[in-house]
Short mmCIF file of C-alpha atoms in Angstrom, two decimals:
data_model
loop_
_atom_site.label_atom_id
_atom_site.label_comp_id
_atom_site.label_asym_id
_atom_site.label_seq_id
_atom_site.Cartn_x
_atom_site.Cartn_y
_atom_site.Cartn_z
CA MET Q 1 0.28 -0.01 -0.06
CA PRO Q 2 1.32 3.55 -1.12
CA PRO Q 3 3.04 5.27 2.10
CA VAL Q 4 0.14 8.35 4.00
CA GLU Q 5 2.54 11.23 2.29
CA THR Q 6 1.54 9.06 -0.96
CA LEU Q 7 -1.84 9.25 -0.56
CA GLY Q 8 -2.18 12.61 0.72
CA ALA Q 9 0.24 14.11 -2.68
CA PHE Q 10 -2.41 11.96 -4.68
CA PHE Q 11 -5.50 13.43 -3.59
CA VAL Q 12 -4.62 17.30 -3.35
CA ALA Q 13 -3.61 16.21 -7.20
CA SER Q 14 -7.41 14.62 -7.91
CA VAL Q 15 -9.01 18.04 -6.12
CA VAL Q 16 -6.94 19.91 -8.80
CA MET Q 17 -7.18 17.68 -11.68
CA GLY Q 18 -11.01 17.99 -10.44
CA LEU Q 19 -11.40 21.89 -10.46
CA ALA Q 20 -9.66 21.54 -13.68
CA PRO Q 21 -12.44 22.86 -16.92
CA GLY Q 22 -13.43 20.00 -18.08
CA PRO Q 23 -16.57 18.07 -19.21
CA ASP Q 24 -17.66 16.27 -15.98
CA ILE Q 25 -17.58 19.53 -14.39
CA LEU Q 26 -18.92 21.50 -16.94
CA PHE Q 27 -21.81 18.74 -16.94
CA VAL Q 28 -22.52 19.28 -13.50
CA LEU Q 29 -22.19 22.92 -13.69
CA THR Q 30 -25.03 23.03 -16.52
CA GLN Q 31 -26.89 20.95 -14.11
CA SER Q 32 -27.03 22.39 -11.41
CA ALA Q 33 -27.80 26.08 -13.22
CA LEU Q 34 -30.37 24.57 -14.44
CA TYR Q 35 -32.06 22.65 -11.72
CA GLY Q 36 -30.70 23.64 -8.55
CA ALA Q 37 -27.51 22.58 -6.28
CA ARG Q 38 -29.94 19.20 -4.80
CA ALA Q 39 -29.97 18.58 -9.02
CA GLY Q 40 -25.82 19.33 -9.15
CA PHE Q 41 -25.33 16.11 -6.56
CA ALA Q 42 -27.67 13.85 -8.12
CA THR Q 43 -25.92 14.54 -11.42
CA THR Q 44 -21.95 14.00 -9.17
CA CYS Q 45 -23.31 10.56 -8.24
CA GLY Q 46 -23.81 9.47 -11.38
CA LEU Q 47 -20.78 10.47 -12.58
CA ILE Q 48 -18.78 9.00 -9.35
CA THR Q 49 -20.17 5.52 -10.04
CA GLY Q 50 -19.13 6.22 -13.92
CA LEU Q 51 -15.75 6.79 -12.24
CA PHE Q 52 -15.90 3.04 -10.46
CA VAL Q 53 -16.63 1.67 -13.60
CA HIS Q 54 -13.23 3.10 -15.07
CA ILE Q 55 -11.67 2.63 -12.03
CA THR Q 56 -13.09 -1.06 -11.62
CA ALA Q 57 -11.52 -2.08 -15.51
CA VAL Q 58 -8.24 -0.76 -14.81
CA SER Q 59 -8.03 -2.59 -11.96
CA LEU Q 60 -9.18 -5.70 -13.62
CA GLY Q 61 -6.93 -4.94 -16.97
CA VAL Q 62 -9.92 -4.28 -18.85
CA ALA Q 63 -8.55 -0.71 -19.77
CA ALA Q 64 -6.22 -2.00 -21.36
CA LEU Q 65 -8.59 -3.13 -24.27
CA PHE Q 66 -9.20 0.50 -25.07
CA GLN Q 67 -5.49 1.62 -25.18
CA SER Q 68 -4.98 -1.25 -27.67
CA SER Q 69 -8.27 -1.53 -29.21
CA GLU Q 70 -8.92 1.30 -31.89
CA THR Q 71 -12.71 -0.25 -32.72
CA ALA Q 72 -13.06 -0.69 -29.20
CA PHE Q 73 -12.53 2.84 -28.56
CA ASN Q 74 -13.93 4.39 -30.59
CA VAL Q 75 -17.11 2.42 -29.95
CA LEU Q 76 -17.35 3.74 -26.67
CA LYS Q 77 -16.48 7.20 -28.52
CA PHE Q 78 -19.49 7.13 -30.89
CA ALA Q 79 -21.72 5.90 -28.47
CA GLY Q 80 -21.33 9.11 -26.00
CA VAL Q 81 -20.98 11.81 -29.02
CA ALA Q 82 -24.57 10.44 -29.49
CA TYR Q 83 -25.86 10.67 -26.01
CA LEU Q 84 -24.25 14.01 -25.17
CA LEU Q 85 -26.27 15.07 -28.94
CA TYR Q 86 -29.68 13.73 -27.45
CA LEU Q 87 -28.61 15.83 -24.25
CA ALA Q 88 -27.90 18.80 -26.70
CA TRP Q 89 -31.70 18.08 -28.63
CA LEU Q 90 -33.79 17.63 -25.47
CA SER Q 91 -31.80 21.32 -23.83
CA PHE Q 92 -32.10 23.05 -27.31
CA ARG Q 93 -36.10 21.07 -27.90
CA SER Q 94 -37.25 22.84 -24.40
CA GLY Q 95 -35.92 26.18 -24.93
CA THR Q 96 -38.35 26.29 -27.88
CA SER Q 97 -40.60 28.71 -26.87
CA LYS Q 98 -42.61 30.42 -23.51
CA ALA Q 99 -44.95 27.67 -23.56
CA SER Q 100 -42.76 24.85 -23.39
CA LEU Q 101 -40.73 26.39 -20.94
CA GLN Q 102 -44.30 26.53 -19.06
CA LYS Q 103 -44.79 23.66 -19.20
CA ALA Q 104 -41.47 21.82 -19.06
CA GLN Q 105 -41.03 19.08 -16.14
CA PHE Q 106 -38.00 18.67 -13.65
CA PRO Q 107 -36.77 15.13 -15.01
CA GLY Q 108 -36.16 13.81 -11.63
CA TYR Q 109 -32.93 13.18 -10.04
CA GLY Q 110 -33.02 9.18 -10.82
CA THR Q 111 -32.56 10.65 -14.45
CA LEU Q 112 -30.17 13.33 -13.73
CA TYR Q 113 -27.77 10.65 -11.91
CA ARG Q 114 -28.37 8.02 -14.91
CA ARG Q 115 -27.33 10.55 -17.70
CA GLY Q 116 -24.05 11.06 -14.92
CA VAL Q 117 -23.53 7.74 -14.84
CA ILE Q 118 -23.99 7.37 -18.79
CA MET Q 119 -22.19 10.29 -20.14
CA ASN Q 120 -19.07 9.38 -17.75
CA ILE Q 121 -18.85 5.37 -19.12
CA THR Q 122 -18.59 6.21 -22.49
CA ASN Q 123 -16.49 8.48 -22.41
CA PRO Q 124 -12.95 6.18 -22.95
CA LYS Q 125 -10.89 9.06 -22.24
CA VAL Q 126 -11.09 8.83 -19.20
CA THR Q 127 -10.41 5.13 -18.63
CA LEU Q 128 -7.01 5.45 -20.66
CA PHE Q 129 -6.76 8.94 -17.74
CA PHE Q 130 -6.52 6.18 -15.00
CA LEU Q 131 -4.69 3.68 -17.14
CA ALA Q 132 -2.05 6.33 -16.83
CA PHE Q 133 -2.01 7.92 -13.77
CA LEU Q 134 -3.56 5.49 -11.16
CA PRO Q 135 -0.62 3.30 -11.55
CA GLN Q 136 1.96 6.02 -10.93
CA PHE Q 137 1.12 6.40 -7.48
CA ALA Q 138 1.16 2.87 -6.69
CA ALA Q 139 4.00 1.02 -4.42
CA ARG Q 140 4.81 -2.79 -5.10
CA GLY Q 141 2.89 -5.43 -5.18
CA GLY Q 142 -0.73 -5.75 -4.72
CA LEU Q 143 -1.14 -3.50 -7.31
CA THR Q 144 -5.15 -4.31 -8.00
CA ALA Q 145 -6.06 -3.40 -4.45
CA GLN Q 146 -3.90 0.19 -4.82
CA ILE Q 147 -5.94 1.04 -7.57
CA ILE Q 148 -9.25 0.66 -6.18
CA VAL Q 149 -7.98 2.60 -3.15
CA LEU Q 150 -6.64 5.78 -5.07
CA GLY Q 151 -9.88 5.45 -6.69
CA ALA Q 152 -11.83 5.71 -4.01
CA LEU Q 153 -9.58 8.77 -3.08
CA PHE Q 154 -10.16 10.36 -6.63
CA GLN Q 155 -13.66 9.84 -5.99
CA LEU Q 156 -14.21 11.76 -2.61
CA ALA Q 157 -11.88 14.87 -4.37
CA THR Q 158 -14.40 14.95 -6.98
CA LEU Q 159 -17.59 14.61 -4.56
CA LEU Q 160 -16.26 17.47 -2.78
CA VAL Q 161 -15.39 19.49 -5.84
CA PHE Q 162 -18.67 18.95 -7.44
CA GLY Q 163 -20.10 19.45 -4.35
CA CYS Q 164 -18.93 22.78 -3.91
CA VAL Q 165 -20.19 23.88 -7.73
CA SER Q 166 -23.56 22.03 -7.46
CA LEU Q 167 -23.80 24.35 -4.84
CA LEU Q 168 -22.52 27.63 -5.91
CA ALA Q 169 -24.23 27.06 -10.12
CA GLY Q 170 -27.43 26.06 -8.00
CA ARG Q 171 -27.92 29.70 -6.56
CA VAL Q 172 -28.01 30.81 -9.97
CA ALA Q 173 -31.42 28.52 -11.31
CA GLY Q 174 -32.75 30.30 -7.95
CA ARG Q 175 -32.80 33.52 -10.28
CA PHE Q 176 -32.56 32.52 -13.69
CA ASN Q 177 -36.00 30.69 -13.60
CA SER Q 178 -37.81 33.04 -11.78
CA SER Q 179 -38.16 34.05 -15.22
CA VAL Q 180 -38.70 32.38 -19.06
CA LYS Q 181 -35.39 34.27 -20.61
CA GLY Q 182 -33.50 33.38 -17.48
CA GLN Q 183 -35.28 29.93 -18.19
CA LEU Q 184 -34.36 30.51 -21.97
CA PHE Q 185 -30.75 30.94 -21.78
CA LEU Q 186 -30.07 28.28 -19.30
CA ASN Q 187 -31.34 25.96 -21.92
CA ARG Q 188 -29.67 27.46 -24.64
CA ALA Q 189 -26.54 27.65 -23.20
CA ALA Q 190 -26.81 24.02 -21.92
CA GLY Q 191 -27.10 22.97 -25.41
CA CYS Q 192 -24.31 24.57 -26.41
CA VAL Q 193 -22.86 23.07 -23.58
CA PHE Q 194 -23.18 19.45 -24.40
CA THR Q 195 -22.87 20.42 -27.84
CA GLY Q 196 -19.47 21.31 -27.57
CA LEU Q 197 -18.83 18.56 -25.24
CA ALA Q 198 -19.74 16.34 -28.12
CA VAL Q 199 -17.44 17.77 -30.30
CA MET Q 200 -14.90 17.35 -27.84
CA LEU Q 201 -15.07 13.79 -27.69
CA LEU Q 202 -15.66 13.01 -30.88
CA VAL Q 203 -12.03 15.08 -32.23
CA SER Q 204 -10.30 12.79 -29.26
CA SER Q 205 -8.22 9.92 -29.78
CA ARG Q 206 -6.28 7.26 -27.93
#
């Protein structure tokens, strides 16, 4: 097991990486701004569940498949692109008219949780990131157990960072959702963010 100093350094590095602009933090930001802080927490829990899938894949050696097989990488990548474009379509559609905004309903915390899970697990870059990042902090022997421990610390750091983002962005929801124009702006902004994330994932490579 890595020494405490190494685990501390890894946790700090994970927090810094969580604060860096990226698809996940933008996803939490948009959902929190649209539906409030609790929605951001639900989305965060989904993303963390997705991280667990990637961490498990790395610990079991499955992640190497995406590093060695371009086909496997592209299949997962295109699935992620399609899902992000679907979310963009939902956002743009809910902002097409005042009537649609007034009739729009909160999708539910379960739906937001599932969105977080799907968003994360369909991004093969996350798996490759863990495949390269986690072993650097592992000591000799018992690599699988160490990967799981390091992955759990990374999830904790992500929860703290994204939780704070949810709280801050949740304040925006209260202000903007009180008016039709504000809702329209947030939905269109979310649609643009999802489209941008889809493009970023589409042009990504191993």
